[in-house]
Amino acid sequence: LKVERFPTLRGRITTINGVPVAEAEVDPKVRWAIRGDRFFSYSGKLPTDTELTAGDWWPEDYSGPPKLSLTADLAEGFGVGIGDRISVNILGREVSAEIANLRQVDWSSLKLNFALLFAPGVLEPAPQTHLAAVHVDPEREEQVYRAVTESFANISVISTREVLKNVSRTLERIGGAFRGIAGVSL
């Protein structure tokens, strides 16, 4: 049983190195990050299985000016690096933070990942939600589900195993439809 938990807040990236996102040169591959709200989080500890590609992680008890960790793909797509600044709007409050490090993130891993991960000391006072991921063997899944939902009535539990099964089934059907169309056209 492995549990990952992060506090989360929703906000919007507003400027990249002082340039409003509407005017910034952003690679089309990462435009998703500037469209609408994003989930942000903060952590004193370097998340497990995280590879830094540039910069250094801050101390666990960091309490200085706002800093953030940015994914390497966004840094490349935004044309920024260590020491540059990203500003976000969270609940009407503008927060500008210096990029302290870059992280490599495998978005297909289904692990809890955040494009922007802040250092401690900035986001804690804001209202937030907590996201958690529990990695459990299939035979223990029902037991964990019952324990969580019986202990916490206001928690939503989503089985990624079931979601992935549904996605897989849908892709198989689409593939079957394409094979049928190909057969008819031949």
mmCIF file with all atom_site columns, C-alpha atoms in Angstrom:
data_model
loop_
_atom_site.group_PDB
_atom_site.id
_atom_site.type_symbol
_atom_site.label_atom_id
_atom_site.label_alt_id
_atom_site.label_comp_id
_atom_site.label_asym_id
_atom_site.label_entity_id
_atom_site.label_seq_id
_atom_site.pdbx_PDB_ins_code
_atom_site.Cartn_x
_atom_site.Cartn_y
_atom_site.Cartn_z
_atom_site.occupancy
_atom_site.B_iso_or_equiv
_atom_site.pdbx_formal_charge
_atom_site.auth_seq_id
_atom_site.auth_comp_id
_atom_site.auth_asym_id
_atom_site.auth_atom_id
_atom_site.pdbx_PDB_model_num
ATOM 1   C CA . LEU A 1 1   ? 0.000   0.000  0.000   1.00 0.00 ? 1   LEU A CA 1
ATOM 2   C CA . LYS A 1 2   ? 1.460   3.319  -1.084  1.00 0.00 ? 2   LYS A CA 1
ATOM 3   C CA . VAL A 1 3   ? -0.286  6.642  -0.401  1.00 0.00 ? 3   VAL A CA 1
ATOM 4   C CA . GLU A 1 4   ? 0.472   10.002 -2.019  1.00 0.00 ? 4   GLU A CA 1
ATOM 5   C CA . ARG A 1 5   ? -1.301  13.145 -0.757  1.00 0.00 ? 5   ARG A CA 1
ATOM 6   C CA . PHE A 1 6   ? -1.058  16.764 -1.833  1.00 0.00 ? 6   PHE A CA 1
ATOM 7   C CA . PRO A 1 7   ? -2.952  19.905 -0.900  1.00 0.00 ? 7   PRO A CA 1
ATOM 8   C CA . THR A 1 8   ? -4.366  21.532 -4.038  1.00 0.00 ? 8   THR A CA 1
ATOM 9   C CA . LEU A 1 9   ? -5.667  24.912 -5.100  1.00 0.00 ? 9   LEU A CA 1
ATOM 10  C CA . ARG A 1 10  ? -7.008  26.004 -8.449  1.00 0.00 ? 10  ARG A CA 1
ATOM 11  C CA . GLY A 1 11  ? -5.592  29.014 -10.185 1.00 0.00 ? 11  GLY A CA 1
ATOM 12  C CA . ARG A 1 12  ? -4.554  30.455 -13.491 1.00 0.00 ? 12  ARG A CA 1
ATOM 13  C CA . ILE A 1 13  ? -1.124  31.291 -14.899 1.00 0.00 ? 13  ILE A CA 1
ATOM 14  C CA . THR A 1 14  ? -1.294  35.033 -15.630 1.00 0.00 ? 14  THR A CA 1
ATOM 15  C CA . THR A 1 15  ? 2.220   36.075 -16.664 1.00 0.00 ? 15  THR A CA 1
ATOM 16  C CA . ILE A 1 16  ? 5.396   34.411 -17.882 1.00 0.00 ? 16  ILE A CA 1
ATOM 17  C CA . ASN A 1 17  ? 8.445   36.510 -17.043 1.00 0.00 ? 17  ASN A CA 1
ATOM 18  C CA . GLY A 1 18  ? 6.236   39.586 -16.705 1.00 0.00 ? 18  GLY A CA 1
ATOM 19  C CA . VAL A 1 19  ? 4.504   39.087 -20.067 1.00 0.00 ? 19  VAL A CA 1
ATOM 20  C CA . PRO A 1 20  ? 0.722   38.435 -19.904 1.00 0.00 ? 20  PRO A CA 1
ATOM 21  C CA . VAL A 1 21  ? -0.019  34.908 -21.149 1.00 0.00 ? 21  VAL A CA 1
ATOM 22  C CA . ALA A 1 22  ? -2.219  36.263 -23.947 1.00 0.00 ? 22  ALA A CA 1
ATOM 23  C CA . GLU A 1 23  ? 0.854   38.009 -25.387 1.00 0.00 ? 23  GLU A CA 1
ATOM 24  C CA . ALA A 1 24  ? 3.517   35.433 -24.469 1.00 0.00 ? 24  ALA A CA 1
ATOM 25  C CA . GLU A 1 25  ? 5.237   33.184 -27.023 1.00 0.00 ? 25  GLU A CA 1
ATOM 26  C CA . VAL A 1 26  ? 4.106   29.722 -25.922 1.00 0.00 ? 26  VAL A CA 1
ATOM 27  C CA . ASP A 1 27  ? 4.768   26.512 -27.831 1.00 0.00 ? 27  ASP A CA 1
ATOM 28  C CA . PRO A 1 28  ? 1.442   25.003 -28.990 1.00 0.00 ? 28  PRO A CA 1
ATOM 29  C CA . LYS A 1 29  ? 2.372   21.688 -27.294 1.00 0.00 ? 29  LYS A CA 1
ATOM 30  C CA . VAL A 1 30  ? 2.055   23.310 -23.840 1.00 0.00 ? 30  VAL A CA 1
ATOM 31  C CA . ARG A 1 31  ? -0.733  25.842 -24.485 1.00 0.00 ? 31  ARG A CA 1
ATOM 32  C CA . TRP A 1 32  ? -2.981  23.622 -22.346 1.00 0.00 ? 32  TRP A CA 1
ATOM 33  C CA . ALA A 1 33  ? -1.219  25.052 -19.288 1.00 0.00 ? 33  ALA A CA 1
ATOM 34  C CA . ILE A 1 34  ? -2.380  28.609 -19.943 1.00 0.00 ? 34  ILE A CA 1
ATOM 35  C CA . ARG A 1 35  ? -5.963  27.769 -20.911 1.00 0.00 ? 35  ARG A CA 1
ATOM 36  C CA . GLY A 1 36  ? -8.207  28.054 -17.881 1.00 0.00 ? 36  GLY A CA 1
ATOM 37  C CA . ASP A 1 37  ? -7.558  27.039 -14.314 1.00 0.00 ? 37  ASP A CA 1
ATOM 38  C CA . ARG A 1 38  ? -4.889  24.539 -13.236 1.00 0.00 ? 38  ARG A CA 1
ATOM 39  C CA . PHE A 1 39  ? -4.341  22.605 -10.050 1.00 0.00 ? 39  PHE A CA 1
ATOM 40  C CA . PHE A 1 40  ? -1.377  23.916 -8.059  1.00 0.00 ? 40  PHE A CA 1
ATOM 41  C CA . SER A 1 41  ? 0.193   22.446 -4.957  1.00 0.00 ? 41  SER A CA 1
ATOM 42  C CA . TYR A 1 42  ? 3.097   23.004 -2.601  1.00 0.00 ? 42  TYR A CA 1
ATOM 43  C CA . SER A 1 43  ? 5.602   20.796 -0.853  1.00 0.00 ? 43  SER A CA 1
ATOM 44  C CA . GLY A 1 44  ? 8.655   21.084 1.333   1.00 0.00 ? 44  GLY A CA 1
ATOM 45  C CA . LYS A 1 45  ? 9.806   17.620 0.322   1.00 0.00 ? 45  LYS A CA 1
ATOM 46  C CA . LEU A 1 46  ? 10.907  16.622 -3.137  1.00 0.00 ? 46  LEU A CA 1
ATOM 47  C CA . PRO A 1 47  ? 8.167   14.233 -4.329  1.00 0.00 ? 47  PRO A CA 1
ATOM 48  C CA . THR A 1 48  ? 9.279   10.608 -4.537  1.00 0.00 ? 48  THR A CA 1
ATOM 49  C CA . ASP A 1 49  ? 10.512  9.384  -7.908  1.00 0.00 ? 49  ASP A CA 1
ATOM 50  C CA . THR A 1 50  ? 11.028  12.990 -9.055  1.00 0.00 ? 50  THR A CA 1
ATOM 51  C CA . GLU A 1 51  ? 14.007  13.813 -11.232 1.00 0.00 ? 51  GLU A CA 1
ATOM 52  C CA . LEU A 1 52  ? 15.282  17.389 -11.167 1.00 0.00 ? 52  LEU A CA 1
ATOM 53  C CA . THR A 1 53  ? 16.712  18.419 -14.535 1.00 0.00 ? 53  THR A CA 1
ATOM 54  C CA . ALA A 1 54  ? 17.947  21.855 -13.417 1.00 0.00 ? 54  ALA A CA 1
ATOM 55  C CA . GLY A 1 55  ? 18.269  23.851 -10.202 1.00 0.00 ? 55  GLY A CA 1
ATOM 56  C CA . ASP A 1 56  ? 18.021  22.706 -6.610  1.00 0.00 ? 56  ASP A CA 1
ATOM 57  C CA . TRP A 1 57  ? 15.128  21.751 -4.355  1.00 0.00 ? 57  TRP A CA 1
ATOM 58  C CA . TRP A 1 58  ? 14.447  24.116 -1.443  1.00 0.00 ? 58  TRP A CA 1
ATOM 59  C CA . PRO A 1 59  ? 14.862  23.080 2.216   1.00 0.00 ? 59  PRO A CA 1
ATOM 60  C CA . GLU A 1 60  ? 11.834  21.358 3.802   1.00 0.00 ? 60  GLU A CA 1
ATOM 61  C CA . ASP A 1 61  ? 11.383  24.303 6.171   1.00 0.00 ? 61  ASP A CA 1
ATOM 62  C CA . TYR A 1 62  ? 11.767  26.971 3.458   1.00 0.00 ? 62  TYR A CA 1
ATOM 63  C CA . SER A 1 63  ? 10.221  30.320 4.424   1.00 0.00 ? 63  SER A CA 1
ATOM 64  C CA . GLY A 1 64  ? 11.635  32.876 1.966   1.00 0.00 ? 64  GLY A CA 1
ATOM 65  C CA . PRO A 1 65  ? 10.235  34.641 -1.094  1.00 0.00 ? 65  PRO A CA 1
ATOM 66  C CA . PRO A 1 66  ? 7.858   32.625 -3.331  1.00 0.00 ? 66  PRO A CA 1
ATOM 67  C CA . LYS A 1 67  ? 9.602   29.907 -5.352  1.00 0.00 ? 67  LYS A CA 1
ATOM 68  C CA . LEU A 1 68  ? 8.260   27.230 -7.596  1.00 0.00 ? 68  LEU A CA 1
ATOM 69  C CA . SER A 1 69  ? 9.225   24.056 -9.350  1.00 0.00 ? 69  SER A CA 1
ATOM 70  C CA . LEU A 1 70  ? 8.177   23.894 -12.992 1.00 0.00 ? 70  LEU A CA 1
ATOM 71  C CA . THR A 1 71  ? 8.032   20.863 -15.246 1.00 0.00 ? 71  THR A CA 1
ATOM 72  C CA . ALA A 1 72  ? 10.789  20.778 -17.843 1.00 0.00 ? 72  ALA A CA 1
ATOM 73  C CA . ASP A 1 73  ? 8.294   20.521 -20.728 1.00 0.00 ? 73  ASP A CA 1
ATOM 74  C CA . LEU A 1 74  ? 6.564   23.745 -19.642 1.00 0.00 ? 74  LEU A CA 1
ATOM 75  C CA . ALA A 1 75  ? 9.875   25.539 -19.128 1.00 0.00 ? 75  ALA A CA 1
ATOM 76  C CA . GLU A 1 76  ? 10.885  24.658 -22.682 1.00 0.00 ? 76  GLU A CA 1
ATOM 77  C CA . GLY A 1 77  ? 7.476   25.576 -24.094 1.00 0.00 ? 77  GLY A CA 1
ATOM 78  C CA . PHE A 1 78  ? 7.378   28.874 -22.177 1.00 0.00 ? 78  PHE A CA 1
ATOM 79  C CA . GLY A 1 79  ? 11.006  29.693 -22.995 1.00 0.00 ? 79  GLY A CA 1
ATOM 80  C CA . VAL A 1 80  ? 11.959  30.115 -19.315 1.00 0.00 ? 80  VAL A CA 1
ATOM 81  C CA . GLY A 1 81  ? 14.534  28.720 -16.924 1.00 0.00 ? 81  GLY A CA 1
ATOM 82  C CA . ILE A 1 82  ? 15.954  28.974 -13.433 1.00 0.00 ? 82  ILE A CA 1
ATOM 83  C CA . GLY A 1 83  ? 15.554  32.490 -11.994 1.00 0.00 ? 83  GLY A CA 1
ATOM 84  C CA . ASP A 1 84  ? 12.724  33.479 -14.336 1.00 0.00 ? 84  ASP A CA 1
ATOM 85  C CA . ARG A 1 85  ? 9.283   34.245 -12.904 1.00 0.00 ? 85  ARG A CA 1
ATOM 86  C CA . ILE A 1 86  ? 5.772   32.883 -13.307 1.00 0.00 ? 86  ILE A CA 1
ATOM 87  C CA . SER A 1 87  ? 2.741   34.673 -11.870 1.00 0.00 ? 87  SER A CA 1
ATOM 88  C CA . VAL A 1 88  ? -0.519  32.964 -11.021 1.00 0.00 ? 88  VAL A CA 1
ATOM 89  C CA . ASN A 1 89  ? -3.889  34.160 -9.815  1.00 0.00 ? 89  ASN A CA 1
ATOM 90  C CA . ILE A 1 90  ? -5.314  32.057 -7.015  1.00 0.00 ? 90  ILE A CA 1
ATOM 91  C CA . LEU A 1 91  ? -8.681  33.141 -5.604  1.00 0.00 ? 91  LEU A CA 1
ATOM 92  C CA . GLY A 1 92  ? -8.108  36.676 -6.834  1.00 0.00 ? 92  GLY A CA 1
ATOM 93  C CA . ARG A 1 93  ? -4.644  36.937 -5.307  1.00 0.00 ? 93  ARG A CA 1
ATOM 94  C CA . GLU A 1 94  ? -1.701  37.432 -7.653  1.00 0.00 ? 94  GLU A CA 1
ATOM 95  C CA . VAL A 1 95  ? 1.369   35.417 -6.664  1.00 0.00 ? 95  VAL A CA 1
ATOM 96  C CA . SER A 1 96  ? 4.659   35.845 -8.514  1.00 0.00 ? 96  SER A CA 1
ATOM 97  C CA . ALA A 1 97  ? 7.290   33.190 -7.888  1.00 0.00 ? 97  ALA A CA 1
ATOM 98  C CA . GLU A 1 98  ? 10.849  32.577 -9.033  1.00 0.00 ? 98  GLU A CA 1
ATOM 99  C CA . ILE A 1 99  ? 11.554  29.298 -10.818 1.00 0.00 ? 99  ILE A CA 1
ATOM 100 C CA . ALA A 1 100 ? 13.932  27.426 -8.501  1.00 0.00 ? 100 ALA A CA 1
ATOM 101 C CA . ASN A 1 101 ? 14.131  24.120 -10.348 1.00 0.00 ? 101 ASN A CA 1
ATOM 102 C CA . LEU A 1 102 ? 12.824  22.084 -13.256 1.00 0.00 ? 102 LEU A CA 1
ATOM 103 C CA . ARG A 1 103 ? 11.373  18.577 -12.974 1.00 0.00 ? 103 ARG A CA 1
ATOM 104 C CA . GLN A 1 104 ? 10.939  15.762 -15.451 1.00 0.00 ? 104 GLN A CA 1
ATOM 105 C CA . VAL A 1 105 ? 7.358   14.480 -15.266 1.00 0.00 ? 105 VAL A CA 1
ATOM 106 C CA . ASP A 1 106 ? 5.898   11.446 -16.995 1.00 0.00 ? 106 ASP A CA 1
ATOM 107 C CA . TRP A 1 107 ? 2.279   12.543 -17.417 1.00 0.00 ? 107 TRP A CA 1
ATOM 108 C CA . SER A 1 108 ? 1.266   9.015  -18.462 1.00 0.00 ? 108 SER A CA 1
ATOM 109 C CA . SER A 1 109 ? 2.313   7.496  -15.120 1.00 0.00 ? 109 SER A CA 1
ATOM 110 C CA . LEU A 1 110 ? -1.018  8.285  -13.371 1.00 0.00 ? 110 LEU A CA 1
ATOM 111 C CA . LYS A 1 111 ? 0.928   9.570  -10.375 1.00 0.00 ? 111 LYS A CA 1
ATOM 112 C CA . LEU A 1 112 ? -0.092  12.815 -8.722  1.00 0.00 ? 112 LEU A CA 1
ATOM 113 C CA . ASN A 1 113 ? 1.873   15.414 -10.647 1.00 0.00 ? 113 ASN A CA 1
ATOM 114 C CA . PHE A 1 114 ? 1.588   19.170 -10.857 1.00 0.00 ? 114 PHE A CA 1
ATOM 115 C CA . ALA A 1 115 ? 2.932   21.421 -13.580 1.00 0.00 ? 115 ALA A CA 1
ATOM 116 C CA . LEU A 1 116 ? 3.671   24.076 -10.941 1.00 0.00 ? 116 LEU A CA 1
ATOM 117 C CA . LEU A 1 117 ? 4.667   23.016 -7.452  1.00 0.00 ? 117 LEU A CA 1
ATOM 118 C CA . PHE A 1 118 ? 5.298   25.852 -4.985  1.00 0.00 ? 118 PHE A CA 1
ATOM 119 C CA . ALA A 1 119 ? 7.694   26.008 -2.064  1.00 0.00 ? 119 ALA A CA 1
ATOM 120 C CA . PRO A 1 120 ? 6.124   26.234 1.392   1.00 0.00 ? 120 PRO A CA 1
ATOM 121 C CA . GLY A 1 121 ? 5.089   29.586 2.827   1.00 0.00 ? 121 GLY A CA 1
ATOM 122 C CA . VAL A 1 122 ? 2.785   31.056 0.187   1.00 0.00 ? 122 VAL A CA 1
ATOM 123 C CA . LEU A 1 123 ? -0.297  28.931 -0.425  1.00 0.00 ? 123 LEU A CA 1
ATOM 124 C CA . GLU A 1 124 ? -0.966  27.381 2.995   1.00 0.00 ? 124 GLU A CA 1
ATOM 125 C CA . PRO A 1 125 ? -3.415  30.070 4.241   1.00 0.00 ? 125 PRO A CA 1
ATOM 126 C CA . ALA A 1 126 ? -5.694  29.759 1.170   1.00 0.00 ? 126 ALA A CA 1
ATOM 127 C CA . PRO A 1 127 ? -8.710  27.405 1.164   1.00 0.00 ? 127 PRO A CA 1
ATOM 128 C CA . GLN A 1 128 ? -7.646  24.109 -0.372  1.00 0.00 ? 128 GLN A CA 1
ATOM 129 C CA . THR A 1 129 ? -8.642  20.578 -1.188  1.00 0.00 ? 129 THR A CA 1
ATOM 130 C CA . HIS A 1 130 ? -6.508  17.506 -0.727  1.00 0.00 ? 130 HIS A CA 1
ATOM 131 C CA . LEU A 1 131 ? -5.927  14.944 -3.462  1.00 0.00 ? 131 LEU A CA 1
ATOM 132 C CA . ALA A 1 132 ? -4.639  11.516 -2.595  1.00 0.00 ? 132 ALA A CA 1
ATOM 133 C CA . ALA A 1 133 ? -3.695  8.471  -4.596  1.00 0.00 ? 133 ALA A CA 1
ATOM 134 C CA . VAL A 1 134 ? -3.594  5.033  -3.030  1.00 0.00 ? 134 VAL A CA 1
ATOM 135 C CA . HIS A 1 135 ? -1.669  2.373  -4.916  1.00 0.00 ? 135 HIS A CA 1
ATOM 136 C CA . VAL A 1 136 ? -3.034  -0.987 -3.843  1.00 0.00 ? 136 VAL A CA 1
ATOM 137 C CA . ASP A 1 137 ? -3.133  -4.524 -5.192  1.00 0.00 ? 137 ASP A CA 1
ATOM 138 C CA . PRO A 1 138 ? -6.442  -5.332 -6.937  1.00 0.00 ? 138 PRO A CA 1
ATOM 139 C CA . GLU A 1 139 ? -7.431  -7.871 -4.285  1.00 0.00 ? 139 GLU A CA 1
ATOM 140 C CA . ARG A 1 140 ? -7.205  -5.217 -1.519  1.00 0.00 ? 140 ARG A CA 1
ATOM 141 C CA . GLU A 1 141 ? -8.925  -2.447 -3.492  1.00 0.00 ? 141 GLU A CA 1
ATOM 142 C CA . GLU A 1 142 ? -12.434 -3.107 -2.125  1.00 0.00 ? 142 GLU A CA 1
ATOM 143 C CA . GLN A 1 143 ? -11.145 -3.222 1.472   1.00 0.00 ? 143 GLN A CA 1
ATOM 144 C CA . VAL A 1 144 ? -9.381  0.148  1.097   1.00 0.00 ? 144 VAL A CA 1
ATOM 145 C CA . TYR A 1 145 ? -12.434 1.631  -0.642  1.00 0.00 ? 145 TYR A CA 1
ATOM 146 C CA . ARG A 1 146 ? -14.714 0.626  2.249   1.00 0.00 ? 146 ARG A CA 1
ATOM 147 C CA . ALA A 1 147 ? -12.292 1.865  4.910   1.00 0.00 ? 147 ALA A CA 1
ATOM 148 C CA . VAL A 1 148 ? -11.971 5.282  3.274   1.00 0.00 ? 148 VAL A CA 1
ATOM 149 C CA . THR A 1 149 ? -15.641 5.854  2.458   1.00 0.00 ? 149 THR A CA 1
ATOM 150 C CA . GLU A 1 150 ? -16.841 4.626  5.882   1.00 0.00 ? 150 GLU A CA 1
ATOM 151 C CA . SER A 1 151 ? -14.352 6.885  7.694   1.00 0.00 ? 151 SER A CA 1
ATOM 152 C CA . PHE A 1 152 ? -14.804 9.996  5.536   1.00 0.00 ? 152 PHE A CA 1
ATOM 153 C CA . ALA A 1 153 ? -18.304 10.598 4.178   1.00 0.00 ? 153 ALA A CA 1
ATOM 154 C CA . ASN A 1 154 ? -17.290 13.667 2.136   1.00 0.00 ? 154 ASN A CA 1
ATOM 155 C CA . ILE A 1 155 ? -14.528 11.988 0.122   1.00 0.00 ? 155 ILE A CA 1
ATOM 156 C CA . SER A 1 156 ? -14.955 11.020 -3.521  1.00 0.00 ? 156 SER A CA 1
ATOM 157 C CA . VAL A 1 157 ? -13.191 7.804  -4.479  1.00 0.00 ? 157 VAL A CA 1
ATOM 158 C CA . ILE A 1 158 ? -12.386 7.117  -8.124  1.00 0.00 ? 158 ILE A CA 1
ATOM 159 C CA . SER A 1 159 ? -10.891 3.833  -9.264  1.00 0.00 ? 159 SER A CA 1
ATOM 160 C CA . THR A 1 160 ? -8.332  4.584  -11.968 1.00 0.00 ? 160 THR A CA 1
ATOM 161 C CA . ARG A 1 161 ? -8.325  0.861  -12.733 1.00 0.00 ? 161 ARG A CA 1
ATOM 162 C CA . GLU A 1 162 ? -12.010 1.127  -13.764 1.00 0.00 ? 162 GLU A CA 1
ATOM 163 C CA . VAL A 1 163 ? -11.420 4.360  -15.684 1.00 0.00 ? 163 VAL A CA 1
ATOM 164 C CA . LEU A 1 164 ? -8.559  2.749  -17.610 1.00 0.00 ? 164 LEU A CA 1
ATOM 165 C CA . LYS A 1 165 ? -10.688 -0.329 -18.374 1.00 0.00 ? 165 LYS A CA 1
ATOM 166 C CA . ASN A 1 166 ? -13.395 1.947  -19.824 1.00 0.00 ? 166 ASN A CA 1
ATOM 167 C CA . VAL A 1 167 ? -10.854 3.895  -21.881 1.00 0.00 ? 167 VAL A CA 1
ATOM 168 C CA . SER A 1 168 ? -9.350  0.652  -23.149 1.00 0.00 ? 168 SER A CA 1
ATOM 169 C CA . ARG A 1 169 ? -12.800 -0.704 -24.111 1.00 0.00 ? 169 ARG A CA 1
ATOM 170 C CA . THR A 1 170 ? -13.623 2.543  -25.935 1.00 0.00 ? 170 THR A CA 1
ATOM 171 C CA . LEU A 1 171 ? -10.330 2.460  -27.843 1.00 0.00 ? 171 LEU A CA 1
ATOM 172 C CA . GLU A 1 172 ? -10.937 -1.180 -28.809 1.00 0.00 ? 172 GLU A CA 1
ATOM 173 C CA . ARG A 1 173 ? -14.384 -0.244 -30.174 1.00 0.00 ? 173 ARG A CA 1
ATOM 174 C CA . ILE A 1 174 ? -12.943 2.672  -32.128 1.00 0.00 ? 174 ILE A CA 1
ATOM 175 C CA . GLY A 1 175 ? -10.244 0.371  -33.516 1.00 0.00 ? 175 GLY A CA 1
ATOM 176 C CA . GLY A 1 176 ? -12.917 -2.151 -34.508 1.00 0.00 ? 176 GLY A CA 1
ATOM 177 C CA . ALA A 1 177 ? -14.905 0.560  -36.279 1.00 0.00 ? 177 ALA A CA 1
ATOM 178 C CA . PHE A 1 178 ? -11.817 1.653  -38.218 1.00 0.00 ? 178 PHE A CA 1
ATOM 179 C CA . ARG A 1 179 ? -11.041 -1.945 -39.206 1.00 0.00 ? 179 ARG A CA 1
ATOM 180 C CA . GLY A 1 180 ? -14.645 -2.326 -40.406 1.00 0.00 ? 180 GLY A CA 1
ATOM 181 C CA . ILE A 1 181 ? -14.433 0.881  -42.458 1.00 0.00 ? 181 ILE A CA 1
ATOM 182 C CA . ALA A 1 182 ? -11.083 -0.223 -43.907 1.00 0.00 ? 182 ALA A CA 1
ATOM 183 C CA . GLY A 1 183 ? -12.590 -3.613 -44.847 1.00 0.00 ? 183 GLY A CA 1
ATOM 184 C CA . VAL A 1 184 ? -15.559 -1.963 -46.565 1.00 0.00 ? 184 VAL A CA 1
ATOM 185 C CA . SER A 1 185 ? -13.324 0.452  -48.475 1.00 0.00 ? 185 SER A CA 1
ATOM 186 C CA . LEU A 1 186 ? -11.059 -2.341 -49.725 1.00 0.00 ? 186 LEU A CA 1
#
